[in-house]
Each structure stands twice: as structure tokens, then as C-alpha cells.
Amino acid sequence: MKETLKALSAIPGISGHEDLVREHIKKTIKPYVDDIRDDRMGNLIAVVKGTKKGPKILLSAHMDQIGFIVNHADDKYLKVTPIGGISEKVTPMTPITIHTKKKELKGVIVCKSVFLEETEESKKVTKLKDLLVDIGSIEGDEENKNKKDILKKYGIEIGDPITYDIPFAELQDNCVRGVAFDDRAGCAVLVEALKTLGRNFSGEAHFLFCTQEEVGLKGSRTAAFGIGPDVALVVDTTITGDMPGLTKIDSSTILGKGPIITLADAEGRGLLLRQNVKDWLVETAKKEKIKHQIEIGIRFGTTDATIINMSREGIPTGLISLPGRHIHSPTEIVNIDDLVGATDLVVASIKSANDYFNKSN
Ligand SMILES: [Zn+2]
């Protein structure tokens, strides 16, 4: 699991630029699936057919990560536009990589200098719209004098994607630190689930690795329509209550205490599980003795589960949330044991789906 996550999180893939992630997953899972295809939104869909008849089960995780795209530039700095939920509080001075067509350029996200101290202005957080990228360009020499911006000088195009450039690292208690765990951790769980699932279940499992979740739950919307499943299960990250500034009253979940079965998010305006979906997941976790947590999710934000739930005539949809700290910041922390537990729960839920969502029920 650790190696799967490490490899997946190292691949750049902001929303709309998921191709490298998709190709990596495709190569990894091909030996385990009966059918595999891309679609027009850049989604990857892989099918595993069980040996007995049963429901069409959709398992979904999003491939895209938050980041930036190049907007414009002057002779030194790049102006960038955030893609996905970026917080200006935690972004300044983060190392980044710009992915141009031909090469990668390193840089750092910068804000107003801390040396302009002690005015009221300097104490404020730099607004997202005022963040710039410094790629270490110096005053134009004779040769480049006429090139009025650094885009031309360094072969950068408007729209080129930018990702955080922070290496994966192993921390204490089987926790790891890295970029894009939201939702490469979910992708890693589905990849590992595919490896252990086998064919001894009823129905068909359709594994969806989808695009553009962070910018409006887009890939899953069209893919869910195309697949038309009888039931769906989404795997995505969430923040736990054991972060600085949060208390158990804000969130009862804790890193390392197992995958989370989320019953609702955004106060029910996002996902709101019906009893049959809750029973499916909670009873399966209990029966298989999988350590798990149950939560009513955070007030803001939702996942692909919400949009899949409302696809076609309505699709019963569950959500397994992976506990994480500092999600949507430049570097995130997850616990490997939680991801292994989530994998067990995904596999067990595929095997038990027929008991709850048999077409004749
Ligand atoms: Zn996510």
C-alpha cells in the first residue's frame, strides 16, 4: 500500500491534467481486470466480472489534485490561478513544479516580503489572487531584453499546470506525508482492492478513476451516467478531528482509527445516506471485523458520492472517507493502516452488495 500510494502521489495531475495518473493506473491494474477503457472526460473505467449474477457496483476515486495554472507573467514573476480549494493561509513559500509541454521548471509560491515589517498591511495574509510564482528569473540580459515576459523566455505556456513540489516521506506510527493524497490515497485503495478482489462475488464491479472532482465533481457525473450502476461506493479523503484548532466536537474522527463510513456531509445538502446504504456498509464492516469509524462529515465540502447519488434515476451511494490531516494543504498526512482497512472494507462491500442491492429486491 505504501509503495502504491508513494508512486501515485508522485505523478502530477491537477484537474483537467490527469493523463499521466490515468496511464499509470491503467498499466498497474490491467492484469486484474476483464475490461478497461477511457472516456471523453479522461476517466478510466475498469470492469471485473464476478462468477455469479448480481448488481452492477460502481467503485470510484478521483485522480485529480488541487494546484494552479499559469495565468500570465511579467519579466520575473508568474501570475497563477488556483485550481480547486486552495487556502491562501497555508500556500505562501511552498515549492512548486511547473509542468510545461517540454520540461519541468521548479519555483516557489511567494507573497509580500516579511521584511516589510510592522505595518498593519504586512500582518495580513496575502490574498490568493496576489500570490505569485518565482522561478528564479533575473533581470533580462541583452539577448532576452526584447522578450517582454518569462513565458517566452522559458517556454512556459498560459494554462500550464503547477503542482506542489514536496517529497513523500515516512513519518511516525505508519503515517506518511506527501502531496495529492486527496485523492491518490483513494486511488491507491481501489488499486489494492482490485488486486485482492478476485472473481468470487455476485455481479460486476466497475472501478472508476475519475477526473475534475476538485473543480465541481465533473468526471464522476458523466461516468456514473454512462455506467448506470445499481449501487455505488466512493473512496475519498476527509479531515479528522485531531488537528490543531479542531476538537472532538468539530469532528469525532481520528487518524489511525480506521476507515470512516460517512453518513452525511455538508449538513445533508451533500450526501445523505439512506438506511439501506448505511446498513450495507456498517453491517459489512462489523461482520468482517474491520476497524472503522462512523461520522457525520464536515459542514462544508462534499465528494463525488453526492453527484453519483443523483445520477440517472438516483443511485444508492455510500462513501468511505480516508482519515487525513491537513487535507487541501501543500502536504497532507494519512495513515497506511487506515488505507489497508479501507481496502478490506471496499472488497467486503463488493462481496456483500448482492445481499442489499439485488435487482429483484
Ligand atoms: Zn477529494
Coordinates of C-alpha atoms and ligand atoms in Angstrom, one line a residue:
M1 CA 0.0 0.0 0.0
K2 CA 2.7 2.4 1.0
E3 CA 4.6 1.9 -2.3
T4 CA 1.3 2.2 -4.3
L5 CA 0.5 5.5 -2.7
K6 CA 4.0 6.8 -3.0
A7 CA 4.1 6.1 -6.7
L8 CA 0.6 7.6 -7.3
S9 CA 1.2 10.7 -5.3
A10 CA 4.4 11.5 -7.2
I11 CA 2.6 11.8 -10.5
P12 CA 1.4 15.3 -11.4
G13 CA -2.3 15.6 -12.2
I14 CA -4.2 18.7 -11.4
S15 CA -7.9 18.8 -12.5
G16 CA -8.0 18.6 -16.3
H17 CA -4.5 17.2 -16.5
E18 CA -4.9 13.7 -15.1
D19 CA -3.5 11.8 -18.2
L20 CA -0.2 10.7 -16.5
V21 CA -2.1 9.4 -13.4
R22 CA -4.6 7.6 -15.6
E23 CA -1.9 5.9 -17.7
H24 CA 0.0 4.8 -14.6
I25 CA -3.2 3.3 -13.0
K26 CA -4.1 1.6 -16.3
K27 CA -0.8 -0.1 -16.6
T28 CA -0.9 -1.2 -12.9
I29 CA -4.4 -2.7 -12.9
K30 CA -4.6 -4.2 -16.4
P31 CA -3.7 -7.7 -15.3
Y32 CA -6.5 -7.8 -12.8
V33 CA -9.5 -6.7 -14.9
D34 CA -11.8 -8.1 -17.6
D35 CA -12.3 -4.8 -19.4
I36 CA -10.7 -1.4 -19.3
R37 CA -11.4 1.9 -21.2
D38 CA -11.0 5.7 -21.1
D39 CA -13.9 8.0 -21.8
R40 CA -14.2 11.5 -23.3
M41 CA -13.8 13.2 -19.9
G42 CA -10.5 11.4 -19.3
N43 CA -12.0 9.0 -16.8
L44 CA -10.6 5.4 -16.5
I45 CA -13.2 2.7 -16.1
A46 CA -12.2 -1.0 -15.4
V47 CA -14.6 -3.8 -15.0
V48 CA -14.2 -7.0 -13.0
K49 CA -17.0 -9.6 -13.5
G50 CA -18.0 -11.9 -10.6
T51 CA -18.8 -15.5 -11.2
K52 CA -22.4 -15.1 -10.1
K53 CA -25.2 -12.8 -11.4
G54 CA -25.8 -9.7 -9.3
P55 CA -25.7 -5.9 -9.1
K56 CA -23.6 -3.6 -11.1
I57 CA -21.4 -2.0 -8.4
L58 CA -19.5 1.3 -9.1
L59 CA -16.4 2.0 -7.0
S60 CA -15.0 5.5 -7.5
A61 CA -12.0 7.6 -6.5
H62 CA -10.8 10.9 -8.2
M63 CA -7.4 11.1 -9.9
D64 CA -7.1 14.9 -9.9
Q65 CA -5.3 17.0 -7.3
I66 CA -5.5 20.7 -6.4
G67 CA -2.9 23.0 -7.8
F68 CA -2.6 26.1 -10.1
I69 CA -2.4 27.0 -13.8
V70 CA -0.2 29.7 -15.3
N71 CA -2.2 32.8 -15.9
H72 CA 0.3 35.4 -17.2
A73 CA 3.7 36.8 -16.3
D74 CA 6.0 39.8 -16.3
D75 CA 9.7 39.7 -16.7
K76 CA 10.2 38.0 -13.3
Y77 CA 7.1 36.5 -11.8
L78 CA 4.3 34.3 -12.9
K79 CA 0.7 35.1 -12.0
V80 CA -1.2 31.9 -11.3
T81 CA -4.9 30.8 -11.0
P82 CA -5.8 28.3 -8.3
I83 CA -7.5 25.1 -9.4
G84 CA -9.6 23.5 -6.6
G85 CA -9.9 24.5 -3.0
I86 CA -6.6 26.3 -2.2
S87 CA -6.1 28.2 1.1
E88 CA -4.0 31.4 0.9
K89 CA -3.1 30.9 4.6
V90 CA -1.0 27.8 4.0
T91 CA 0.2 28.3 0.5
P92 CA 2.9 31.0 0.5
M93 CA 6.6 29.9 0.3
T94 CA 5.7 26.4 -0.9
P95 CA 8.0 24.9 -3.5
I96 CA 6.2 24.1 -6.8
T97 CA 6.8 22.5 -10.2
I98 CA 5.6 24.0 -13.4
H99 CA 4.8 21.3 -16.0
T100 CA 5.4 22.7 -19.5
K101 CA 5.0 20.6 -22.6
K102 CA 8.7 20.0 -22.9
K103 CA 10.1 20.1 -19.4
E104 CA 9.6 20.8 -15.7
L105 CA 10.6 24.1 -14.1
K106 CA 11.0 24.5 -10.4
G107 CA 9.8 27.5 -8.4
V108 CA 8.3 28.8 -5.3
I109 CA 4.9 30.5 -4.5
V110 CA 5.7 33.8 -3.0
C111 CA 3.9 36.6 -1.1
K112 CA 4.8 40.0 0.0
S113 CA 8.2 40.1 1.8
V114 CA 8.2 39.5 5.5
F115 CA 10.9 42.2 5.7
L116 CA 8.3 44.9 5.2
E117 CA 7.6 44.5 8.8
E118 CA 5.3 46.1 11.3
T119 CA 2.8 47.8 9.2
E120 CA -0.8 46.6 9.6
E121 CA -0.6 45.5 5.9
S122 CA 2.3 43.1 6.5
K123 CA 0.4 41.2 9.1
K124 CA -2.4 40.3 6.7
V125 CA -2.4 37.0 4.8
T126 CA -1.7 37.6 1.2
K127 CA -4.8 37.0 -0.8
L128 CA -4.9 34.1 -3.2
K129 CA -5.2 36.5 -6.1
D130 CA -2.0 38.2 -5.1
L131 CA 0.2 35.1 -4.8
L132 CA 2.9 34.9 -7.4
V133 CA 5.4 32.2 -8.5
D134 CA 9.2 33.0 -8.5
I135 CA 11.1 30.7 -10.9
G136 CA 14.4 32.5 -10.2
S137 CA 14.4 34.6 -13.3
I138 CA 16.9 37.5 -13.1
E139 CA 16.9 40.9 -14.8
G140 CA 16.9 40.4 -18.6
D141 CA 20.2 40.2 -20.4
E142 CA 20.9 41.7 -23.8
E143 CA 19.9 38.6 -25.6
N144 CA 16.5 38.4 -23.9
K145 CA 15.8 42.1 -23.5
N146 CA 13.1 42.1 -26.1
K147 CA 11.3 39.1 -24.7
K148 CA 8.9 41.0 -22.6
D149 CA 7.9 38.2 -20.4
I150 CA 9.3 35.0 -18.9
L151 CA 6.7 32.8 -20.6
K152 CA 8.5 33.1 -24.0
K153 CA 12.0 33.1 -22.4
Y154 CA 11.5 29.8 -20.6
G155 CA 8.9 28.1 -22.9
I156 CA 6.0 28.3 -20.4
E157 CA 2.5 28.5 -21.9
I158 CA -0.6 30.1 -20.4
G159 CA -2.6 27.2 -18.8
D160 CA 0.5 25.1 -17.9
P161 CA -0.3 23.1 -14.7
I162 CA 1.6 23.7 -11.5
T163 CA 1.8 21.2 -8.6
Y164 CA 3.3 21.4 -5.1
D165 CA 6.8 20.0 -5.0
I166 CA 7.2 18.3 -1.6
P167 CA 8.7 14.8 -1.4
F168 CA 6.9 11.8 0.1
A169 CA 8.2 10.9 3.5
E170 CA 7.5 8.2 6.1
L171 CA 6.6 9.6 9.5
Q172 CA 5.8 8.0 12.8
D173 CA 3.3 5.3 13.6
N174 CA 2.9 4.2 9.9
C175 CA 1.9 7.7 8.8
V176 CA 3.2 9.2 5.6
R177 CA 3.4 12.8 4.3
G178 CA 3.0 13.8 0.8
V179 CA 1.2 15.7 -2.0
A180 CA -2.1 14.9 -3.6
F181 CA -3.2 12.2 -1.1
D182 CA -6.6 13.7 -1.8
D183 CA -7.4 11.6 -3.6
R184 CA -4.5 9.4 -4.7
A185 CA -5.0 7.7 -1.4
G186 CA -8.5 6.7 -2.6
C187 CA -7.0 5.6 -6.0
A188 CA -4.4 3.5 -4.1
V189 CA -7.2 1.9 -2.1
L190 CA -9.1 1.0 -5.2
V191 CA -5.9 -0.3 -7.0
E192 CA -5.1 -2.5 -4.0
A193 CA -8.8 -3.6 -3.8
L194 CA -8.6 -4.7 -7.4
K195 CA -5.5 -6.8 -6.7
T196 CA -7.3 -8.8 -3.9
L197 CA -10.9 -8.9 -5.2
G198 CA -10.7 -12.0 -7.4
R199 CA -13.9 -13.2 -9.1
N200 CA -15.7 -14.8 -6.2
F201 CA -18.6 -12.4 -5.9
S202 CA -22.1 -11.7 -7.4
G203 CA -22.4 -9.0 -10.0
E204 CA -19.9 -6.7 -11.8
A205 CA -17.5 -4.3 -10.1
H206 CA -16.9 -1.1 -12.2
F207 CA -13.8 0.7 -10.9
L208 CA -13.9 4.4 -11.9
F209 CA -10.8 6.6 -11.6
C210 CA -12.4 9.9 -12.4
T211 CA -11.3 13.4 -13.3
Q212 CA -12.1 17.0 -12.2
E213 CA -13.6 16.3 -8.8
E214 CA -11.9 19.3 -7.2
V215 CA -13.5 21.7 -9.6
G216 CA -17.1 20.6 -9.5
L217 CA -17.5 16.8 -9.3
K218 CA -17.4 16.6 -13.1
G219 CA -15.8 13.3 -14.3
S220 CA -17.9 11.2 -11.9
R221 CA -21.1 12.8 -13.1
T222 CA -20.7 11.8 -16.7
A223 CA -19.2 8.4 -15.9
A224 CA -21.9 7.4 -13.5
F225 CA -24.5 8.2 -16.2
G226 CA -22.6 6.1 -18.7
I227 CA -22.1 3.1 -16.4
G228 CA -25.6 3.2 -14.9
P229 CA -24.7 1.2 -11.7
D230 CA -27.2 -0.3 -9.2
V231 CA -25.2 0.9 -6.3
A232 CA -22.0 3.0 -5.8
L233 CA -19.2 3.4 -3.3
V234 CA -16.9 6.4 -3.3
V235 CA -13.5 6.5 -1.6
D236 CA -12.1 9.9 -0.8
T237 CA -10.2 11.7 2.0
T238 CA -11.6 13.7 4.8
I239 CA -10.1 15.7 7.7
T240 CA -10.0 14.2 11.2
G241 CA -10.8 16.0 14.4
D242 CA -7.3 15.6 15.8
M243 CA -5.8 18.5 14.0
P244 CA -4.6 21.7 15.8
G245 CA -7.6 24.0 16.2
L246 CA -10.2 21.3 15.9
T247 CA -11.9 19.5 18.8
K248 CA -13.9 16.3 19.1
I249 CA -16.9 18.5 19.0
D250 CA -16.0 19.6 15.5
S251 CA -15.2 16.1 14.3
S252 CA -15.1 12.8 16.2
T253 CA -12.8 11.0 13.8
I254 CA -9.2 10.3 14.5
L255 CA -6.2 9.5 12.3
G256 CA -5.3 5.8 12.6
K257 CA -8.6 4.6 13.9
G258 CA -9.7 3.0 10.7
P259 CA -11.6 4.0 7.5
I260 CA -14.6 6.2 8.1
I261 CA -18.2 5.4 6.9
T262 CA -19.6 8.9 6.2
L263 CA -23.3 9.2 6.8
A264 CA -23.8 12.8 5.7
D265 CA -21.8 15.8 4.6
A266 CA -22.5 19.5 4.1
E267 CA -25.3 19.0 6.7
G268 CA -27.2 16.7 4.3
R269 CA -27.1 19.1 1.4
G270 CA -24.2 17.0 0.0
L271 CA -24.5 13.3 0.7
L272 CA -27.2 11.9 3.0
L273 CA -27.2 8.1 3.3
R274 CA -30.4 6.2 3.2
Q275 CA -30.8 3.5 5.8
N276 CA -30.1 0.6 3.3
V277 CA -26.8 2.1 2.3
K278 CA -25.8 2.7 5.9
D279 CA -26.8 -0.9 6.8
W280 CA -24.8 -2.3 3.9
L281 CA -21.5 -0.6 4.9
V282 CA -21.8 -0.7 8.7
E283 CA -23.0 -4.3 8.8
T284 CA -20.3 -5.4 6.4
A285 CA -17.6 -3.7 8.5
K286 CA -18.9 -5.3 11.6
K287 CA -19.3 -8.8 10.1
E288 CA -15.8 -8.7 8.7
K289 CA -14.4 -7.2 11.9
I290 CA -12.9 -4.3 10.1
K291 CA -11.9 -1.5 12.5
H292 CA -13.9 1.6 11.3
Q293 CA -15.3 4.9 12.4
I294 CA -18.7 6.4 11.6
E295 CA -19.1 10.2 11.1
I296 CA -21.4 12.9 10.1
G297 CA -19.0 14.8 7.8
I298 CA -17.8 18.3 7.9
R299 CA -20.1 21.3 7.4
F300 CA -18.6 22.4 4.1
G301 CA -17.5 20.4 1.1
T302 CA -18.7 17.3 -0.5
T303 CA -17.5 14.5 -2.8
D304 CA -18.3 12.6 -5.9
A305 CA -20.7 10.5 -3.9
T306 CA -23.2 13.3 -3.9
I307 CA -23.3 13.7 -7.7
I308 CA -23.3 9.9 -8.3
N309 CA -26.2 9.6 -5.9
M310 CA -28.2 12.0 -8.1
S311 CA -27.2 10.4 -11.4
R312 CA -29.9 8.9 -13.7
E313 CA -32.9 7.9 -11.6
G314 CA -30.9 8.0 -8.4
I315 CA -28.1 5.6 -7.4
P316 CA -27.8 4.3 -3.8
T317 CA -24.3 5.6 -3.0
G318 CA -22.0 5.2 0.0
L319 CA -18.8 7.0 1.0
I320 CA -15.8 5.6 2.7
S321 CA -13.7 8.5 3.9
L322 CA -10.0 8.1 4.5
P323 CA -8.8 9.9 7.6
G324 CA -6.3 12.6 6.9
R325 CA -4.7 15.7 8.5
H326 CA -4.1 18.9 6.6
I327 CA -6.0 17.8 3.5
H328 CA -6.0 20.5 0.8
S329 CA -2.8 22.0 2.1
P330 CA 0.6 21.7 0.3
T331 CA 1.4 18.5 2.2
E332 CA -1.1 16.0 3.7
I333 CA -0.8 13.2 6.2
V334 CA -2.5 9.9 6.1
N335 CA -2.0 6.6 8.0
I336 CA -1.2 3.5 6.0
D337 CA -3.2 1.2 8.3
D338 CA -6.3 3.2 7.6
L339 CA -5.9 2.7 3.9
V340 CA -5.4 -1.0 4.3
G341 CA -8.6 -1.1 6.4
A342 CA -10.4 0.8 3.7
T343 CA -9.2 -1.6 1.1
D344 CA -10.6 -4.5 3.2
L345 CA -13.9 -2.7 3.5
V346 CA -14.2 -2.0 -0.2
V347 CA -13.6 -5.6 -1.1
A348 CA -16.0 -6.9 1.6
S349 CA -18.6 -4.4 0.5
I350 CA -18.4 -5.5 -3.2
K351 CA -18.9 -9.1 -1.9
S352 CA -21.9 -8.2 0.3
A353 CA -23.6 -5.8 -2.2
N354 CA -25.8 -8.5 -3.6
D355 CA -27.4 -9.0 -0.2
Y356 CA -28.6 -5.4 -0.1
F357 CA -29.0 -4.3 -3.7
N358 CA -30.1 -7.4 -5.6
K359 CA -32.2 -6.3 -8.6
S360 CA -35.1 -8.4 -7.5
N361 CA -35.2 -6.8 -4.1
Ligands
ZN1 ZN -11.0 14.5 -2.7

